[in-house]
């Protein structure tokens, strides 16, 4: 669970210090400390070669957005304070820096009030500035990302509520747009690619708790047995708080929420099609759990009749150290040619720390046989003496497990009792179900050894 403890020196300088650290670890990046703008060191060359792209927003969503600055993705990113939009002056400074007079610039904005106002105002200020200085109207385009389908009220868009927020789908937007720009696409073409991803990407998140904010602490907390569906990346409330379910129930429910939403159905009227899946770590979910969520999400998508063309899993857009995940589905074009073009943009490597480039190799065929040992034939048989010993040993382990667990919690990682119980249970069940050659002690011990290895 999120706690109110942080690695921090001064909350006021945390964002700048973090961005400095990003540039130290990634020497292709430069940092305008005053405006909190990260940009590629070869920016002057990029402006001449291609349409440029930038995004931004409040900090606390790392690696978004500064972690996606690099060839094949963003040209620059501007950061505000934690969970706060950058000012219009910061955005204007970033736009001035990255604007390509020859090719134009695309501005990617997440659908939050502060971002929409400040980025939009900065673009208008830049246009006015250029015209007032005798320059032609600049070629600047904007797209607003609103992939969220987990808003509190499904009718928010129509009723003037909070609206659909920009979530992890934003990363897919500027990944595709960045690849298109790097490949020589015009501003109009790059914007069209971005707009397709915006209108065909749908995301829902869930969290086991809110995230602690450095210098502030926990805004609210869930009970240990609760999960919130639709929690936003700034700790915004979701649409349902419910009892925590097994992942095998929870994850299919999230996928179903997406594909049953009006927005998804509008983009995929046939109810089936080809999709891209992104499973995003909201900040504090272990890689072990991420693997499970990815497996179940992928299986569910396919069980619902969709063809899964690509699957991405990792940490793309966080809510600080929020213990949660989000699931995004991008509906791919029905036209095979258009689908191939879009997937080529997705597959094109991006040279930035935040994007995980997938490795592909040719399938050389199965080599499973080489990993198998000789087949051992086991003739199960019972034996009263063995069965009594196994039963008594099992009962002893069950009785002593809590004490063993307690001792291991004091001295180790606390799992010793449970591990012992797992092994004892497996042996007990095998004996009970007549799966051991108990009339042959060497064979019985060999089989028990294998069972223990598998169970523990």
Short mmCIF file of C-alpha atoms in Angstrom, two decimals:
data_model
loop_
_atom_site.label_atom_id
_atom_site.label_comp_id
_atom_site.label_asym_id
_atom_site.label_seq_id
_atom_site.Cartn_x
_atom_site.Cartn_y
_atom_site.Cartn_z
CA UNK A 1 0.00 0.00 0.00
CA UNK A 2 1.08 3.60 -0.51
CA UNK A 3 2.59 5.18 2.55
CA UNK A 4 3.37 8.76 3.44
CA UNK A 5 7.12 8.15 3.30
CA UNK A 6 9.29 9.38 0.43
CA UNK A 7 12.87 9.76 -0.70
CA UNK A 8 12.92 13.53 -0.56
CA UNK A 9 15.16 16.46 0.31
CA UNK A 10 12.83 19.36 -0.35
CA UNK A 11 9.33 19.05 -1.81
CA UNK A 12 9.78 22.44 -3.49
CA UNK A 13 12.77 21.29 -5.53
CA UNK A 14 11.78 17.65 -6.04
CA UNK A 15 10.59 18.06 -9.63
CA UNK A 16 13.69 19.93 -10.79
CA UNK A 17 15.98 17.54 -8.94
CA UNK A 18 14.24 14.57 -10.55
CA UNK A 19 14.49 16.07 -14.03
CA UNK A 20 18.19 16.72 -13.46
CA UNK A 21 18.56 13.06 -12.58
CA UNK A 22 16.78 12.09 -15.80
CA UNK A 23 19.27 14.04 -17.91
CA UNK A 24 22.25 12.58 -16.04
CA UNK A 25 21.09 9.07 -16.85
CA UNK A 26 20.11 9.98 -20.43
CA UNK A 27 22.80 12.12 -22.05
CA UNK A 28 20.73 12.75 -25.17
CA UNK A 29 18.52 15.10 -23.13
CA UNK A 30 18.89 18.75 -22.16
CA UNK A 31 17.07 20.58 -19.37
CA UNK A 32 15.76 24.13 -19.16
CA UNK A 33 15.60 24.33 -15.38
CA UNK A 34 13.76 27.65 -15.18
CA UNK A 35 10.84 26.48 -17.36
CA UNK A 36 11.14 22.77 -16.43
CA UNK A 37 11.42 21.69 -20.07
CA UNK A 38 13.23 18.54 -21.18
CA UNK A 39 14.27 18.47 -24.86
CA UNK A 40 16.56 16.54 -27.18
CA UNK A 41 20.08 17.92 -27.52
CA UNK A 42 19.87 17.79 -31.32
CA UNK A 43 16.71 19.89 -31.33
CA UNK A 44 18.10 22.39 -33.84
CA UNK A 45 18.59 19.59 -36.37
CA UNK A 46 15.20 18.02 -35.65
CA UNK A 47 13.39 21.31 -36.28
CA UNK A 48 14.88 21.34 -39.79
CA UNK A 49 14.22 17.66 -40.47
CA UNK A 50 10.68 16.95 -39.25
CA UNK A 51 7.51 18.09 -37.56
CA UNK A 52 8.17 18.42 -33.85
CA UNK A 53 5.96 17.14 -31.03
CA UNK A 54 5.68 18.02 -27.39
CA UNK A 55 3.47 17.13 -24.46
CA UNK A 56 3.44 17.88 -20.77
CA UNK A 57 1.47 18.17 -17.60
CA UNK A 58 1.85 17.88 -13.89
CA UNK A 59 4.74 15.87 -12.48
CA UNK A 60 4.17 12.62 -10.62
CA UNK A 61 3.29 10.55 -13.71
CA UNK A 62 6.81 9.48 -14.57
CA UNK A 63 8.06 8.27 -16.96
CA UNK A 64 5.37 10.40 -18.63
CA UNK A 65 6.09 12.75 -20.12
CA UNK A 66 9.77 13.69 -19.95
CA UNK A 67 10.77 10.02 -20.09
CA UNK A 68 9.39 9.81 -23.62
CA UNK A 69 11.57 12.54 -25.10
CA UNK A 70 13.82 11.12 -27.79
CA UNK A 71 13.94 10.19 -31.47
CA UNK A 72 10.76 8.45 -32.56
CA UNK A 73 8.66 9.93 -29.78
CA UNK A 74 8.48 13.42 -28.21
CA UNK A 75 10.77 16.28 -29.11
CA UNK A 76 10.25 17.92 -25.73
CA UNK A 77 8.14 17.78 -22.58
CA UNK A 78 7.19 20.48 -20.10
CA UNK A 79 6.50 19.71 -16.43
CA UNK A 80 4.43 21.43 -13.78
CA UNK A 81 4.54 20.86 -10.05
CA UNK A 82 3.31 17.52 -8.72
CA UNK A 83 -0.21 16.94 -10.07
CA UNK A 84 -0.38 20.56 -11.31
CA UNK A 85 -0.41 21.78 -14.89
CA UNK A 86 2.57 23.78 -16.13
CA UNK A 87 1.74 27.45 -16.54
CA UNK A 88 0.93 28.88 -19.95
CA UNK A 89 4.26 30.75 -19.82
CA UNK A 90 6.12 27.46 -19.36
CA UNK A 91 4.21 25.90 -22.25
CA UNK A 92 4.84 28.98 -24.41
CA UNK A 93 8.56 28.75 -23.69
CA UNK A 94 8.54 25.09 -24.74
CA UNK A 95 6.62 25.87 -27.93
CA UNK A 96 9.01 28.66 -28.85
CA UNK A 97 11.93 26.29 -28.37
CA UNK A 98 10.62 23.33 -30.39
CA UNK A 99 8.62 25.07 -33.14
CA UNK A 100 9.63 24.03 -36.64
CA UNK A 101 8.97 26.84 -39.11
CA UNK A 102 9.35 24.45 -42.03
CA UNK A 103 7.42 21.44 -40.78
CA UNK A 104 5.22 22.70 -37.94
CA UNK A 105 4.58 21.40 -34.41
CA UNK A 106 2.00 19.11 -32.82
CA UNK A 107 0.95 19.73 -29.21
CA UNK A 108 -0.46 16.73 -27.33
CA UNK A 109 -2.66 17.61 -24.34
CA UNK A 110 -4.31 15.41 -21.71
CA UNK A 111 -7.93 16.26 -21.04
CA UNK A 112 -7.65 18.06 -17.70
CA UNK A 113 -8.95 21.56 -17.13
CA UNK A 114 -5.57 23.08 -16.24
CA UNK A 115 -3.76 21.43 -19.14
CA UNK A 116 -6.40 22.32 -21.72
CA UNK A 117 -6.51 25.96 -20.56
CA UNK A 118 -2.78 26.52 -20.19
CA UNK A 119 -1.68 24.68 -23.31
CA UNK A 120 -4.46 26.21 -25.38
CA UNK A 121 -3.67 29.70 -24.09
CA UNK A 122 0.02 29.20 -24.84
CA UNK A 123 -0.70 28.20 -28.42
CA UNK A 124 -2.88 31.26 -28.94
CA UNK A 125 -0.22 33.50 -27.38
CA UNK A 126 2.37 32.02 -29.73
CA UNK A 127 0.20 32.60 -32.77
CA UNK A 128 -0.45 36.20 -31.72
CA UNK A 129 3.23 36.74 -31.00
CA UNK A 130 4.26 35.52 -34.45
CA UNK A 131 1.66 37.61 -36.29
CA UNK A 132 2.44 40.73 -34.27
CA UNK A 133 6.10 40.41 -35.27
CA UNK A 134 5.32 40.21 -38.96
CA UNK A 135 5.63 36.45 -39.27
CA UNK A 136 3.08 34.17 -40.95
CA UNK A 137 0.56 32.32 -38.83
CA UNK A 138 2.53 29.42 -37.35
CA UNK A 139 1.73 25.82 -38.23
CA UNK A 140 0.72 24.50 -34.81
CA UNK A 141 -1.80 21.71 -34.33
CA UNK A 142 -3.29 20.35 -31.10
CA UNK A 143 -4.86 17.06 -30.05
CA UNK A 144 -6.58 16.45 -26.71
CA UNK A 145 -6.42 12.91 -25.32
CA UNK A 146 -9.47 11.60 -23.41
CA UNK A 147 -9.10 7.82 -23.39
CA UNK A 148 -10.66 7.34 -19.92
CA UNK A 149 -13.86 5.27 -19.81
CA UNK A 150 -13.89 5.08 -16.02
CA UNK A 151 -15.27 8.51 -15.17
CA UNK A 152 -17.56 8.83 -12.18
CA UNK A 153 -20.60 9.51 -14.35
CA UNK A 154 -20.80 7.90 -17.81
CA UNK A 155 -22.87 10.89 -18.95
CA UNK A 156 -20.31 13.49 -17.87
CA UNK A 157 -19.55 14.49 -21.45
CA UNK A 158 -23.19 15.33 -22.08
CA UNK A 159 -23.95 16.77 -18.66
CA UNK A 160 -20.95 19.06 -18.36
CA UNK A 161 -19.14 17.07 -15.66
CA UNK A 162 -15.48 16.22 -15.37
CA UNK A 163 -15.37 14.53 -18.76
CA UNK A 164 -13.11 11.74 -19.94
CA UNK A 165 -9.58 12.18 -18.64
CA UNK A 166 -6.30 11.62 -20.44
CA UNK A 167 -4.62 8.46 -19.15
CA UNK A 168 -2.03 5.96 -20.39
CA UNK A 169 -3.46 6.11 -23.90
CA UNK A 170 -1.66 9.46 -24.19
CA UNK A 171 1.61 7.54 -24.49
CA UNK A 172 0.28 5.58 -27.46
CA UNK A 173 -0.80 8.85 -29.08
CA UNK A 174 2.62 10.44 -29.06
CA UNK A 175 4.40 7.14 -29.76
CA UNK A 176 2.49 6.80 -33.04
CA UNK A 177 2.72 10.52 -33.83
CA UNK A 178 6.42 10.59 -33.01
CA UNK A 179 7.16 7.64 -35.27
CA UNK A 180 5.17 9.22 -38.10
CA UNK A 181 7.02 12.52 -37.72
CA UNK A 182 10.40 10.77 -37.61
CA UNK A 183 9.46 8.97 -40.82
CA UNK A 184 8.88 12.24 -42.65
CA UNK A 185 5.13 12.66 -42.24
CA UNK A 186 3.69 16.13 -42.70
CA UNK A 187 2.09 17.93 -39.76
CA UNK A 188 -1.33 17.11 -41.20
CA UNK A 189 -0.46 13.42 -41.51
CA UNK A 190 1.08 13.30 -38.04
CA UNK A 191 -1.98 14.97 -36.55
CA UNK A 192 -4.28 12.55 -38.39
CA UNK A 193 -2.39 9.56 -36.94
CA UNK A 194 -2.59 11.06 -33.47
CA UNK A 195 -6.31 11.76 -33.84
CA UNK A 196 -6.97 8.17 -34.90
CA UNK A 197 -5.29 6.86 -31.76
CA UNK A 198 -7.15 9.42 -29.61
CA UNK A 199 -10.54 8.36 -30.96
CA UNK A 200 -9.83 4.62 -30.86
CA UNK A 201 -8.05 4.17 -27.49
CA UNK A 202 -9.97 3.38 -24.30
CA UNK A 203 -8.58 3.04 -20.78
CA UNK A 204 -9.77 2.15 -17.32
CA UNK A 205 -7.71 2.08 -14.14
CA UNK A 206 -8.10 0.65 -10.66
CA UNK A 207 -6.11 1.04 -7.46
CA UNK A 208 -5.74 -0.66 -4.10
CA UNK A 209 -5.20 2.73 -2.51
CA UNK A 210 -4.57 6.37 -3.29
CA UNK A 211 -1.01 7.62 -3.71
CA UNK A 212 0.86 9.63 -1.10
CA UNK A 213 1.92 13.06 -2.38
CA UNK A 214 5.42 14.22 -1.37
CA UNK A 215 5.20 16.98 1.20
CA UNK A 216 1.47 16.42 1.68
CA UNK A 217 0.88 12.74 2.42
CA UNK A 218 -2.10 10.49 1.86
CA UNK A 219 -5.24 12.28 0.65
CA UNK A 220 -7.47 9.35 1.62
CA UNK A 221 -7.16 5.62 2.19
CA UNK A 222 -9.06 2.50 1.26
CA UNK A 223 -9.60 -0.41 3.59
CA UNK A 224 -7.26 -3.38 3.23
CA UNK A 225 -10.01 -5.43 1.57
CA UNK A 226 -11.12 -2.67 -0.84
CA UNK A 227 -10.27 -1.64 -4.39
CA UNK A 228 -11.42 1.44 -6.28
CA UNK A 229 -12.38 1.10 -9.94
CA UNK A 230 -11.77 4.15 -12.10
CA UNK A 231 -9.44 5.98 -9.70
CA UNK A 232 -7.62 8.73 -11.60
CA UNK A 233 -3.89 9.35 -11.82
CA UNK A 234 -4.24 12.36 -9.50
CA UNK A 235 -6.16 10.37 -6.87
CA UNK A 236 -9.50 11.43 -8.35
CA UNK A 237 -12.33 9.20 -7.11
CA UNK A 238 -13.40 6.32 -9.29
CA UNK A 239 -16.93 5.21 -10.03
CA UNK A 240 -16.98 2.23 -7.64
CA UNK A 241 -15.31 1.09 -4.44
CA UNK A 242 -15.78 -2.61 -3.90
CA UNK A 243 -14.40 -5.59 -2.06
CA UNK A 244 -11.11 -6.79 -3.51
CA UNK A 245 -11.66 -9.75 -5.80
CA UNK A 246 -9.23 -12.34 -7.18
CA UNK A 247 -7.40 -11.10 -10.27
CA UNK A 248 -9.18 -13.79 -12.26
CA UNK A 249 -12.45 -11.93 -11.58
CA UNK A 250 -11.20 -8.34 -11.36
CA UNK A 251 -9.24 -8.13 -14.60
CA UNK A 252 -11.92 -9.59 -16.90
CA UNK A 253 -14.33 -7.11 -15.31
CA UNK A 254 -12.05 -4.23 -16.31
CA UNK A 255 -11.74 -5.50 -19.87
CA UNK A 256 -15.50 -5.96 -20.08
CA UNK A 257 -16.05 -2.43 -18.80
CA UNK A 258 -13.99 -1.12 -21.71
CA UNK A 259 -15.58 -3.20 -24.46
CA UNK A 260 -19.09 -2.57 -23.13
CA UNK A 261 -18.63 1.20 -22.97
CA UNK A 262 -20.51 3.33 -25.48
CA UNK A 263 -17.26 4.90 -26.62
CA UNK A 264 -15.62 1.56 -27.45
CA UNK A 265 -18.73 0.29 -29.19
CA UNK A 266 -18.78 3.45 -31.29
CA UNK A 267 -15.22 2.80 -32.45
CA UNK A 268 -15.80 -0.94 -32.91
CA UNK A 269 -19.42 -1.27 -34.05
CA UNK A 270 -19.00 -4.88 -35.17
CA UNK A 271 -18.22 -6.03 -31.64
CA UNK A 272 -15.06 -7.79 -32.80
CA UNK A 273 -11.85 -6.72 -34.46
CA UNK A 274 -8.13 -6.37 -34.01
CA UNK A 275 -6.76 -4.53 -31.01
CA UNK A 276 -3.59 -3.49 -29.24
CA UNK A 277 -3.44 -4.04 -25.48
CA UNK A 278 -1.46 -1.90 -23.04
CA UNK A 279 -1.25 -2.88 -19.37
CA UNK A 280 0.15 0.03 -17.38
CA UNK A 281 1.63 0.05 -13.89
CA UNK A 282 0.25 3.02 -11.96
CA UNK A 283 3.42 3.18 -9.91
CA UNK A 284 3.62 0.63 -7.10
CA UNK A 285 2.47 -2.68 -8.53
CA UNK A 286 5.10 -5.42 -8.54
CA UNK A 287 6.34 -6.83 -11.83
CA UNK A 288 5.18 -10.23 -10.60
CA UNK A 289 1.59 -8.99 -10.33
CA UNK A 290 1.90 -7.10 -13.62
CA UNK A 291 2.68 -10.36 -15.38
CA UNK A 292 -0.47 -11.94 -13.97
CA UNK A 293 -2.67 -8.99 -14.92
CA UNK A 294 -1.21 -8.99 -18.44
CA UNK A 295 -1.87 -12.71 -18.85
CA UNK A 296 -5.48 -12.46 -17.72
CA UNK A 297 -6.16 -9.29 -19.72
CA UNK A 298 -4.75 -10.79 -22.91
CA UNK A 299 -6.70 -14.02 -22.45
CA UNK A 300 -9.91 -12.09 -21.76
CA UNK A 301 -9.54 -9.90 -24.84
CA UNK A 302 -9.17 -13.01 -27.00
CA UNK A 303 -12.01 -14.84 -25.26
CA UNK A 304 -14.28 -11.89 -26.05
CA UNK A 305 -13.64 -12.47 -29.76
CA UNK A 306 -10.91 -9.94 -30.49
CA UNK A 307 -7.62 -10.59 -32.27
CA UNK A 308 -4.71 -9.36 -30.17
CA UNK A 309 -2.11 -7.87 -32.52
CA UNK A 310 0.24 -6.34 -29.96
CA UNK A 311 0.60 -6.42 -26.17
CA UNK A 312 2.61 -3.91 -24.14
CA UNK A 313 3.11 -4.09 -20.40
CA UNK A 314 5.15 -1.85 -18.15
CA UNK A 315 5.28 1.48 -16.38
CA UNK A 316 4.15 4.18 -18.81
CA UNK A 317 2.02 6.68 -16.90
CA UNK A 318 1.84 6.58 -13.11
CA UNK A 319 0.11 8.31 -10.25
CA UNK A 320 3.27 8.59 -8.15
CA UNK A 321 3.50 5.31 -6.18
CA UNK A 322 -0.12 4.30 -6.69
CA UNK A 323 -0.69 0.57 -6.16
CA UNK A 324 -2.80 -0.07 -9.21
CA UNK A 325 -2.97 -0.79 -12.91
CA UNK A 326 -4.70 0.56 -15.96
CA UNK A 327 -5.73 -1.34 -19.05
CA UNK A 328 -5.93 0.29 -22.48
CA UNK A 329 -7.30 -1.08 -25.74
CA UNK A 330 -6.51 0.54 -29.09
CA UNK A 331 -8.94 -0.54 -31.81
CA UNK A 332 -6.94 -1.02 -35.01
CA UNK A 333 -8.20 -0.10 -38.49
CA UNK A 334 -10.36 -2.65 -40.28
CA UNK A 335 -8.59 -1.93 -43.55
CA UNK A 336 -5.56 -4.23 -43.73
CA UNK A 337 -3.36 -1.65 -45.42
CA UNK A 338 -4.15 1.07 -42.88
CA UNK A 339 -3.72 -1.40 -40.04
CA UNK A 340 -0.29 -2.41 -41.33
CA UNK A 341 0.78 1.25 -41.52
CA UNK A 342 -0.38 1.97 -37.98
CA UNK A 343 1.31 -1.13 -36.54
CA UNK A 344 4.52 -0.17 -38.33
CA UNK A 345 4.44 3.15 -36.45
CA UNK A 346 3.84 1.31 -33.18
CA UNK A 347 6.70 -1.11 -33.90
CA UNK A 348 9.21 1.55 -34.94
CA UNK A 349 11.83 1.88 -32.18
CA UNK A 350 11.68 4.96 -29.96
CA UNK A 351 14.96 6.08 -28.45
CA UNK A 352 13.81 7.33 -25.07
CA UNK A 353 13.96 5.87 -21.56
CA UNK A 354 10.21 5.45 -21.08
CA UNK A 355 9.28 3.36 -24.10
CA UNK A 356 9.91 -0.39 -24.06
CA UNK A 357 10.98 -1.46 -27.56
CA UNK A 358 9.80 -5.00 -28.22
CA UNK A 359 12.25 -7.60 -29.50
CA UNK A 360 11.11 -9.98 -32.22
CA UNK A 361 12.89 -13.08 -33.50
CA UNK A 362 11.94 -15.76 -35.97
CA UNK A 363 10.33 -18.84 -34.44
CA UNK A 364 12.84 -21.66 -34.98
CA UNK A 365 10.37 -24.31 -33.90
CA UNK A 366 9.80 -26.14 -30.66
CA UNK A 367 12.76 -27.41 -28.67
CA UNK A 368 10.66 -28.70 -25.77
CA UNK A 369 11.78 -32.28 -26.35
CA UNK A 370 15.39 -31.45 -25.55
CA UNK A 371 14.36 -30.22 -22.09
CA UNK A 372 12.56 -33.42 -21.16
CA UNK A 373 14.23 -36.23 -19.28
CA UNK A 374 13.48 -39.94 -19.58
CA UNK A 375 9.91 -40.95 -18.79
CA UNK A 376 9.63 -42.64 -15.37
CA UNK A 377 6.76 -45.09 -14.90
CA UNK A 378 5.23 -44.94 -11.42
CA UNK A 379 3.06 -47.77 -10.09
CA UNK A 380 1.04 -46.28 -7.25
CA UNK A 381 0.37 -48.47 -4.24
CA UNK A 382 -0.75 -47.97 -0.66
CA UNK A 383 0.98 -48.86 2.59
CA UNK A 384 -0.61 -48.35 6.04
CA UNK A 385 2.68 -47.46 7.77
CA UNK A 386 3.63 -44.83 5.20
CA UNK A 387 0.11 -43.41 5.09
CA UNK A 388 0.00 -43.06 8.90
CA UNK A 389 3.42 -41.34 8.99
CA UNK A 390 2.45 -38.92 6.22
CA UNK A 391 -0.88 -38.11 7.89
CA UNK A 392 0.71 -37.43 11.28
CA UNK A 393 3.49 -35.32 9.75
CA UNK A 394 0.91 -33.31 7.84
CA UNK A 395 -1.13 -32.69 11.01
CA UNK A 396 2.00 -31.52 12.84
CA UNK A 397 2.87 -29.05 10.08
CA UNK A 398 -0.68 -27.67 10.08
CA UNK A 399 -0.54 -27.20 13.85
CA UNK A 400 2.90 -25.57 13.92
CA UNK A 401 2.62 -23.44 10.75
CA UNK A 402 1.49 -20.23 12.55
CA UNK A 403 4.43 -20.39 14.96
CA UNK A 404 6.94 -21.09 12.19
CA UNK A 405 5.49 -18.20 10.19
CA UNK A 406 5.74 -15.88 13.20
CA UNK A 407 9.40 -16.77 13.78
CA UNK A 408 10.20 -16.21 10.11
CA UNK A 409 8.44 -12.83 10.19
CA UNK A 410 10.81 -11.82 12.99
CA UNK A 411 13.96 -13.09 11.26
CA UNK A 412 13.17 -13.35 7.56
CA UNK A 413 10.50 -12.75 4.93
CA UNK A 414 7.65 -14.48 6.74
CA UNK A 415 6.90 -17.23 4.23
CA UNK A 416 8.63 -20.25 5.79
CA UNK A 417 5.51 -21.64 7.48
CA UNK A 418 3.37 -21.33 4.36
CA UNK A 419 6.04 -22.93 2.19
CA UNK A 420 6.35 -25.88 4.57
CA UNK A 421 2.58 -26.24 4.64
CA UNK A 422 2.44 -26.21 0.82
CA UNK A 423 4.90 -29.08 0.65
CA UNK A 424 3.19 -31.08 3.40
CA UNK A 425 -0.22 -30.57 1.78
CA UNK A 426 1.03 -31.77 -1.60
CA UNK A 427 2.50 -34.93 -0.10
CA UNK A 428 -0.62 -35.57 1.99
CA UNK A 429 -2.90 -35.12 -1.03
CA UNK A 430 -0.76 -37.43 -3.17
CA UNK A 431 -0.91 -40.16 -0.53
CA UNK A 432 -4.63 -39.67 0.03
CA UNK A 433 -5.31 -39.92 -3.72
CA UNK A 434 -3.16 -43.07 -4.07
CA UNK A 435 -0.57 -41.39 -6.28
CA UNK A 436 2.56 -42.67 -4.48
CA UNK A 437 4.39 -46.02 -4.85
CA UNK A 438 4.42 -46.57 -1.09
CA UNK A 439 5.26 -50.27 -1.44
CA UNK A 440 8.64 -49.27 -2.92
CA UNK A 441 10.51 -46.98 -0.46
CA UNK A 442 13.23 -45.73 -2.90
CA UNK A 443 10.62 -44.91 -5.55
CA UNK A 444 8.32 -43.35 -2.94
CA UNK A 445 11.10 -41.08 -1.65
CA UNK A 446 12.05 -40.07 -5.19
CA UNK A 447 8.43 -39.23 -6.00
CA UNK A 448 7.97 -37.31 -2.72
CA UNK A 449 11.14 -35.36 -3.51
CA UNK A 450 9.71 -34.33 -6.88
CA UNK A 451 6.39 -33.34 -5.32
CA UNK A 452 8.13 -31.22 -2.71
CA UNK A 453 10.21 -29.47 -5.40
CA UNK A 454 7.08 -28.60 -7.37
CA UNK A 455 5.05 -27.50 -4.34
CA UNK A 456 7.69 -25.51 -2.49
#
